[in-house]
mmCIF file of C-alpha atoms in Angstrom:
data_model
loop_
_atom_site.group_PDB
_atom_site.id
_atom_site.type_symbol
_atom_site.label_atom_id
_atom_site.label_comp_id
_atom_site.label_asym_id
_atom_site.label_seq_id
_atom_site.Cartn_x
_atom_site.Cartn_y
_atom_site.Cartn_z
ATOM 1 C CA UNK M 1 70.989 -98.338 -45.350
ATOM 2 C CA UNK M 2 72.510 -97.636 -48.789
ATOM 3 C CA UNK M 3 73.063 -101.699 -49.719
ATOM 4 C CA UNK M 4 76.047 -100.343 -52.083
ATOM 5 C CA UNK M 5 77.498 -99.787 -48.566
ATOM 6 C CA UNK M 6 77.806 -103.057 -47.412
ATOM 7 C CA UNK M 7 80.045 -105.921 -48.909
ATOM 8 C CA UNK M 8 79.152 -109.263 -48.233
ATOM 9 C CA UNK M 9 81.757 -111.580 -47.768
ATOM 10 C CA UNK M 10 81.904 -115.989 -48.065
ATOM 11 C CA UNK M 11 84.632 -116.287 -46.296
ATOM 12 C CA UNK M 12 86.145 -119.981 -46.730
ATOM 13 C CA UNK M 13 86.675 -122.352 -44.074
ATOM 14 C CA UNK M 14 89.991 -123.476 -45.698
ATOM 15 C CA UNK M 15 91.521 -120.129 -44.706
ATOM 16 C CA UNK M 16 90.154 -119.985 -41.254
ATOM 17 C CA UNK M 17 91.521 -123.179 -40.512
ATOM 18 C CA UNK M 18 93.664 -125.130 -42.774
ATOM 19 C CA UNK M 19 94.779 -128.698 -42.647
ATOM 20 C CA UNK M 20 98.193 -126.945 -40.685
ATOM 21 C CA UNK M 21 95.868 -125.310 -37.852
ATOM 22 C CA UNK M 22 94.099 -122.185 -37.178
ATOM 23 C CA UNK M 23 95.548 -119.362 -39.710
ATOM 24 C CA UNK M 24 96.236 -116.938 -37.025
ATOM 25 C CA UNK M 25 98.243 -114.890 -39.430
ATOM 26 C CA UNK M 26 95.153 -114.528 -42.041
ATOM 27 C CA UNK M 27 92.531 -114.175 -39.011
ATOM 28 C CA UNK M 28 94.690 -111.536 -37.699
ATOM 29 C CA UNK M 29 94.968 -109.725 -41.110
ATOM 30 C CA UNK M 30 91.412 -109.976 -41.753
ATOM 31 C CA UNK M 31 90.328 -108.712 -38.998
ATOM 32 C CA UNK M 32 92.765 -105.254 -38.978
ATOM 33 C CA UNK M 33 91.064 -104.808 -42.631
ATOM 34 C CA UNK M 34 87.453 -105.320 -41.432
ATOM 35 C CA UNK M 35 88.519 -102.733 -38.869
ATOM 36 C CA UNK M 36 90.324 -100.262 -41.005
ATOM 37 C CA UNK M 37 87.081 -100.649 -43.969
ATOM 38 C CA UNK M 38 84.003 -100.501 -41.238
ATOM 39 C CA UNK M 39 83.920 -96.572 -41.036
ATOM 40 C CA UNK M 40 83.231 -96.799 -44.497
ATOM 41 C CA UNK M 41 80.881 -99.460 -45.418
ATOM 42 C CA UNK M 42 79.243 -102.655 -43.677
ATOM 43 C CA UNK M 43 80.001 -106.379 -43.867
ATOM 44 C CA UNK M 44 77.911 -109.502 -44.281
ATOM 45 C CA UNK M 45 80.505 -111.830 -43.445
ATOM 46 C CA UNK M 46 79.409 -115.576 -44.139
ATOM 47 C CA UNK M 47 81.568 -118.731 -43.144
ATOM 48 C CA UNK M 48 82.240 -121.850 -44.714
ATOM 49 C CA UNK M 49 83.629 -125.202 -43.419
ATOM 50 C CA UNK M 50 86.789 -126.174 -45.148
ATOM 51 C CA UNK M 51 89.304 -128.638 -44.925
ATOM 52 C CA UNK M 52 87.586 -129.634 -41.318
ATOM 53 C CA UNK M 53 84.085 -129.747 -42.878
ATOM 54 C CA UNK M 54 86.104 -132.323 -45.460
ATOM 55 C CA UNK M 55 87.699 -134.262 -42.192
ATOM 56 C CA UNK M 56 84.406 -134.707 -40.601
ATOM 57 C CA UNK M 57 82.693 -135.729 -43.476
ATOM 58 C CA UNK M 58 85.390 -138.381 -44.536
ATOM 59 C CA UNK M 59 85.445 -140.032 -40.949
ATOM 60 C CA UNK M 60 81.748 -140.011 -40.373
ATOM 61 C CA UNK M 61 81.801 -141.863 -43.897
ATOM 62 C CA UNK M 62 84.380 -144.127 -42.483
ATOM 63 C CA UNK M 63 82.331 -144.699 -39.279
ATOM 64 C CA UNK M 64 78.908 -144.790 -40.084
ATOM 65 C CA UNK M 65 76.131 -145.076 -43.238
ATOM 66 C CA UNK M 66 75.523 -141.408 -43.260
ATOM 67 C CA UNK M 67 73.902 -140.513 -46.183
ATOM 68 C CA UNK M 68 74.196 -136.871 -48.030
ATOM 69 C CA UNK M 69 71.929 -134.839 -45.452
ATOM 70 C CA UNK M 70 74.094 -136.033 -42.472
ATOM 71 C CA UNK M 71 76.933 -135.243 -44.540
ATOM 72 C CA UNK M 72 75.564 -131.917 -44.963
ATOM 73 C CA UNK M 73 74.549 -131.294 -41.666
ATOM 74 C CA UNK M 74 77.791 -132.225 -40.595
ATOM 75 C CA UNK M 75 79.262 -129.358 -42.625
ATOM 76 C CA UNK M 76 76.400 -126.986 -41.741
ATOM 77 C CA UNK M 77 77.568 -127.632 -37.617
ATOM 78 C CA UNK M 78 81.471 -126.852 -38.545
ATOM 79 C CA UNK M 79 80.123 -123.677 -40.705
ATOM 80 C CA UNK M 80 78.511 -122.689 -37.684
ATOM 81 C CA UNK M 81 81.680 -123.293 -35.377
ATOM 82 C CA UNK M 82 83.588 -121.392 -37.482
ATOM 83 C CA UNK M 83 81.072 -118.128 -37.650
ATOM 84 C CA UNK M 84 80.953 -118.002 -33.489
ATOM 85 C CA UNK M 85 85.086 -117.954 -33.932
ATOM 86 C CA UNK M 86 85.285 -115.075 -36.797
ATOM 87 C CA UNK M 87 82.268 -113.864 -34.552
ATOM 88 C CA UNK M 88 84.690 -113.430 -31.522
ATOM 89 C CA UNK M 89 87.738 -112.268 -33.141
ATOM 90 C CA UNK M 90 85.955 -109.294 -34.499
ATOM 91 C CA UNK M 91 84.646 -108.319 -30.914
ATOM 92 C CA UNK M 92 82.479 -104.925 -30.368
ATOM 93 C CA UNK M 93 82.040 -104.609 -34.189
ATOM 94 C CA UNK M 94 80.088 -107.872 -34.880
ATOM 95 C CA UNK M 95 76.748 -108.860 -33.844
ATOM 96 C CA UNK M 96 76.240 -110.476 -30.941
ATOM 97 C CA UNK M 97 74.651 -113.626 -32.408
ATOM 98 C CA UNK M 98 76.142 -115.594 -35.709
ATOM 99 C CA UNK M 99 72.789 -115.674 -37.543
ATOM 100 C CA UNK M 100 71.232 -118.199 -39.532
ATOM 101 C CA UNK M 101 68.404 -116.535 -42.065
ATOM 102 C CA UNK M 102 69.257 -114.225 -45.068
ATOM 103 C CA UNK M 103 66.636 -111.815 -43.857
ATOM 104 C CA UNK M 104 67.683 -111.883 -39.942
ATOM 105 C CA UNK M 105 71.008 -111.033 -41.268
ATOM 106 C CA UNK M 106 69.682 -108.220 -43.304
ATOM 107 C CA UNK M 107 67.848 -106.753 -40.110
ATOM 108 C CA UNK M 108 70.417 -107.092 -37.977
ATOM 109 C CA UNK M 109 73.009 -105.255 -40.244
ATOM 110 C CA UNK M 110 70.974 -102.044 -40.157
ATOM 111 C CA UNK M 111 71.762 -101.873 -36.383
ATOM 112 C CA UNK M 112 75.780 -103.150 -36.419
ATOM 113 C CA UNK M 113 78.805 -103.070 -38.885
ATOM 114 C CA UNK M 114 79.678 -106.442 -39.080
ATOM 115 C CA UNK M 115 77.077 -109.374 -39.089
ATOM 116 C CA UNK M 116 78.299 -113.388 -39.003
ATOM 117 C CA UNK M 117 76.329 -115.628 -40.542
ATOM 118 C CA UNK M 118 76.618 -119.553 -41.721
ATOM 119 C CA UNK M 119 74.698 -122.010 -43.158
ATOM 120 C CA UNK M 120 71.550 -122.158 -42.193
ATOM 121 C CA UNK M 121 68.595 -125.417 -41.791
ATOM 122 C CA UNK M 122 68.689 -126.718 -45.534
ATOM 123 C CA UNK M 123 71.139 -129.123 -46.643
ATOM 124 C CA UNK M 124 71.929 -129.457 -50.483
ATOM 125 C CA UNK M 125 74.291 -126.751 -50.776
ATOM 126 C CA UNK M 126 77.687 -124.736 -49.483
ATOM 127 C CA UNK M 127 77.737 -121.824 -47.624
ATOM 128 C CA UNK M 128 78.257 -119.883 -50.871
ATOM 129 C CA UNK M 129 74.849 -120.294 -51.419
ATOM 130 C CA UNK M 130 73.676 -118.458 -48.223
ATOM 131 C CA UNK M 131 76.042 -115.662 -49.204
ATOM 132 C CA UNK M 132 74.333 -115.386 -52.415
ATOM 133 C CA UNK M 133 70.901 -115.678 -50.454
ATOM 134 C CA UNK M 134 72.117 -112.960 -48.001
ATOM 135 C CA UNK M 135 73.288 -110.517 -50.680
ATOM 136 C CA UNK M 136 69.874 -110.909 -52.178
ATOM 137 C CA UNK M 137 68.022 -110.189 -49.249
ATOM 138 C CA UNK M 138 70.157 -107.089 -48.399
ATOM 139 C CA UNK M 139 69.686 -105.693 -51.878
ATOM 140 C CA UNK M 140 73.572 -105.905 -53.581
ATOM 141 C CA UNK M 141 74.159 -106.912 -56.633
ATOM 142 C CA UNK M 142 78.299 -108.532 -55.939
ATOM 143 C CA UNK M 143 79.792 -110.673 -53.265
ATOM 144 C CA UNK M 144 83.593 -111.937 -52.453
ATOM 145 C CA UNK M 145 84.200 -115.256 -52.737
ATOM 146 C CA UNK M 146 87.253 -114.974 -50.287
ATOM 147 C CA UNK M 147 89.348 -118.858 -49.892
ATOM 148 C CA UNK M 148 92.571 -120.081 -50.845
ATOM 149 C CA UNK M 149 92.172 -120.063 -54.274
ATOM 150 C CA UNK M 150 93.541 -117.437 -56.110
ATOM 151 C CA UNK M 151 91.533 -117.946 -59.702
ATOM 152 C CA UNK M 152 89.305 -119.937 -61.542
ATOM 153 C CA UNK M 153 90.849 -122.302 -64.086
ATOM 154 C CA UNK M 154 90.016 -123.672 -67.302
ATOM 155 C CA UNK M 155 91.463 -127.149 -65.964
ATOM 156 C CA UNK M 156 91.888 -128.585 -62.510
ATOM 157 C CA UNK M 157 95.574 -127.127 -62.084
ATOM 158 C CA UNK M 158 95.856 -130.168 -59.272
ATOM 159 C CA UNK M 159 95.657 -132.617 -62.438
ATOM 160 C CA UNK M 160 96.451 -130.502 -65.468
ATOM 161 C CA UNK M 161 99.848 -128.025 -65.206
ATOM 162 C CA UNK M 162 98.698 -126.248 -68.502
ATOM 163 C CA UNK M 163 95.868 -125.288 -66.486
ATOM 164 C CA UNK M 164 95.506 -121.098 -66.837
ATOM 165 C CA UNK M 165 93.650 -118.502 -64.653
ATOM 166 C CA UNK M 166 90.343 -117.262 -66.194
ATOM 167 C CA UNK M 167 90.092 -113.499 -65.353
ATOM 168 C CA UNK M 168 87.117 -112.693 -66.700
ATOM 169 C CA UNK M 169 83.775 -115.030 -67.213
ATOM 170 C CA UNK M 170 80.241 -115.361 -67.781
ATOM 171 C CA UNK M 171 77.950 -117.755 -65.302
ATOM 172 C CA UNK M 172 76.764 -119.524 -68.364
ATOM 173 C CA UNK M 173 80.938 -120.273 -69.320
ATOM 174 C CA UNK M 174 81.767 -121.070 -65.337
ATOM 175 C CA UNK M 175 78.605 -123.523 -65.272
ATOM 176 C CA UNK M 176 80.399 -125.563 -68.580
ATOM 177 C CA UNK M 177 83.315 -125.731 -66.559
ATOM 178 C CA UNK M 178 81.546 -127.278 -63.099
ATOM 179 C CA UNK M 179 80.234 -130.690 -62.500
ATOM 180 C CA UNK M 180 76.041 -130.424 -63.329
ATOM 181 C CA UNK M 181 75.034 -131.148 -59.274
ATOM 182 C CA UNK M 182 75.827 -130.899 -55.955
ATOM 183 C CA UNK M 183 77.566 -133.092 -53.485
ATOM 184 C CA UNK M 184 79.070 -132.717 -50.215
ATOM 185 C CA UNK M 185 82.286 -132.176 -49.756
ATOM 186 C CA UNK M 186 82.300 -130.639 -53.470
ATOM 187 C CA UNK M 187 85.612 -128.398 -53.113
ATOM 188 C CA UNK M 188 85.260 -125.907 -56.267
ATOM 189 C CA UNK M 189 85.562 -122.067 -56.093
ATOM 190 C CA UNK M 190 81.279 -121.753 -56.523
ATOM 191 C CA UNK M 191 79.370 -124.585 -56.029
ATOM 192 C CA UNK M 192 76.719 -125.952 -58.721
ATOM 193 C CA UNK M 193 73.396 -124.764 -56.730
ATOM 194 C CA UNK M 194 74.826 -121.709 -55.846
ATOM 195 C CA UNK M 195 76.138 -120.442 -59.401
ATOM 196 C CA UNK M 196 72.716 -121.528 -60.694
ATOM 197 C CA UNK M 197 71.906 -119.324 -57.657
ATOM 198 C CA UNK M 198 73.958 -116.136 -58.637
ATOM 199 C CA UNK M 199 73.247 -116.485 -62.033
ATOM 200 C CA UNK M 200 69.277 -115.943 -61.736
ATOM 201 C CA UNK M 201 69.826 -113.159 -59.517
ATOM 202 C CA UNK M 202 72.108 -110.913 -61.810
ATOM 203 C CA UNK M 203 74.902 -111.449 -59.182
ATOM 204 C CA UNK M 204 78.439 -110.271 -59.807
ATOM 205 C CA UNK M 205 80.797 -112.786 -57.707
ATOM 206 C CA UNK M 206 84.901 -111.868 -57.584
ATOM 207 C CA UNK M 207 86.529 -114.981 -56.349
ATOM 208 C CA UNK M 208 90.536 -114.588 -55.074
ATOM 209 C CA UNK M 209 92.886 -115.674 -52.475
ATOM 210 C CA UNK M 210 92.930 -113.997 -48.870
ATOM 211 C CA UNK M 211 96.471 -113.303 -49.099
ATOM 212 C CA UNK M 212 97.817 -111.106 -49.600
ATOM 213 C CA UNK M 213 95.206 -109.286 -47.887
ATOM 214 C CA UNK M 214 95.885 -105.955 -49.700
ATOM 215 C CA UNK M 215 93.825 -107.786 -52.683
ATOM 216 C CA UNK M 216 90.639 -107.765 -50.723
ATOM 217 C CA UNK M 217 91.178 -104.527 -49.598
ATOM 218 C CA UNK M 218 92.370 -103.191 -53.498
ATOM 219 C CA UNK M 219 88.672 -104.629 -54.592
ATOM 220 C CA UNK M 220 86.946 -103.099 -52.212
ATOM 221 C CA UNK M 221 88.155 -99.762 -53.300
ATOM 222 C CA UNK M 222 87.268 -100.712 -56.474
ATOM 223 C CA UNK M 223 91.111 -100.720 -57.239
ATOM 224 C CA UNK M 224 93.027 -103.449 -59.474
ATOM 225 C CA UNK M 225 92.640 -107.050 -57.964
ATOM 226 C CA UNK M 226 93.905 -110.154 -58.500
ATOM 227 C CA UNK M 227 91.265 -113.030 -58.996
ATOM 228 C CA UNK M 228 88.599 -114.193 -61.183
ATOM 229 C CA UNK M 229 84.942 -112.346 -61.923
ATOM 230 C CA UNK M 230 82.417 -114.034 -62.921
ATOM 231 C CA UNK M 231 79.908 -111.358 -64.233
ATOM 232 C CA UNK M 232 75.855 -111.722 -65.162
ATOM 233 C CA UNK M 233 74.731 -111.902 -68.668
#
């Protein structure tokens, strides 16, 4: 399979299910585009965890002495959740199983259009970081970061309203701007481990919003976007 074909996707738990419910109106928009794009090229779609991975992980802190890895593994069960629900929305044109290893997801592409996967048995890191894995093991050289965050900022526009959209930046100039490690719960566009990650394998990562939809669908056709790339050096 020509890898240039096939777009791999972290898709972020925050728009599969906000803190307001399941987005039906995104999941339903997202999948008419998956459908509409799969005659032309495959997807590698991976899920994160979200605003629920965040609830878990706040009330098992407030019920028990989990440390990090139960954190984590509490986000890496939600991940999975959410991949068996993206799984069934997209019906006959995913694989049958939401799978777990960057190089069972690159087999199983070669025999189906769309292939689900989530985080898989390591804790330490987001589900960005399997998307990165995934791309490398398929062979491409870019991924979406798809989530409800439109751009990267040079501030935290949540604490600073002079904070402006970055269109355009290196890995080295997006690792300045990002705590130094890792943390669950860590709710930035790219994690730490997995820019470090991208970075050492020469990957190109646009990060945008999910809606309007037509912005996925504009960079896929290698059209105008809105969003943020973050390009190797």
């Amino acid at each position: 399979m020509d890898t240039k074909n096939v777009s791999v996707i972290s898709l972020g738990g925050s728009l599969i299910a906000p803190k307001s419910g399941i987005n039906k109106s995104f999941l339903h928009s997202f999948q008419q585009l998956i459908r509409d794009e799969t005659p032309k090229r495959s997807f590698c779609i991976i899920t994160g965890g979200g605003a629920v991975c965040r609830r878990y992980q706040h009330a098992l802190d407030d019920l028990s002495d989990a440390d990090d890895t139960a954190r984590d593994w509490m986000g890496i069960h939600v991940t999975r959740m959410h991949g068996q629900f993206v799984r069934l929305i997209l019906g006959d044109l995913a694989h049958e199983e939401v799978v777990l290893t960057p190089n069972a997801t690159a087999d199983a592409i070669q025999e189906v259009p769309v292939v689900i996967g989530a985080a898989g048995d390591t804790p330490g890191h987001s589900s960005d970081y399997e998307a990165v894995a995934v791309a490398e093991a398929i062979g491409a050289d870019h991924l979406v970061n798809l989530s409800n965050i439109s751009h990267i900022y040079d501030a935290d526009p949540d604490k600073n309203p002079d904070a402006k959209p970055v269109n355009k930046l290196s890995w080295s100039q997006y690792q300045d701007m990002i705590p130094g490690s890792w943390e669950p719960g860590l709710h930035i566009p790219f994690d730490p481990v997995s820019a470090e990650f991208a970075r050492g394998c020469g990957m190109e990562v646009a990060v945008m919003s999910g809606t309007p939809i037509d912005n996925l669908r504009d960079y896929l056709n290698n059209d105008d976007f809105t969003g943020s790339l973050i390009y190797p050096e």
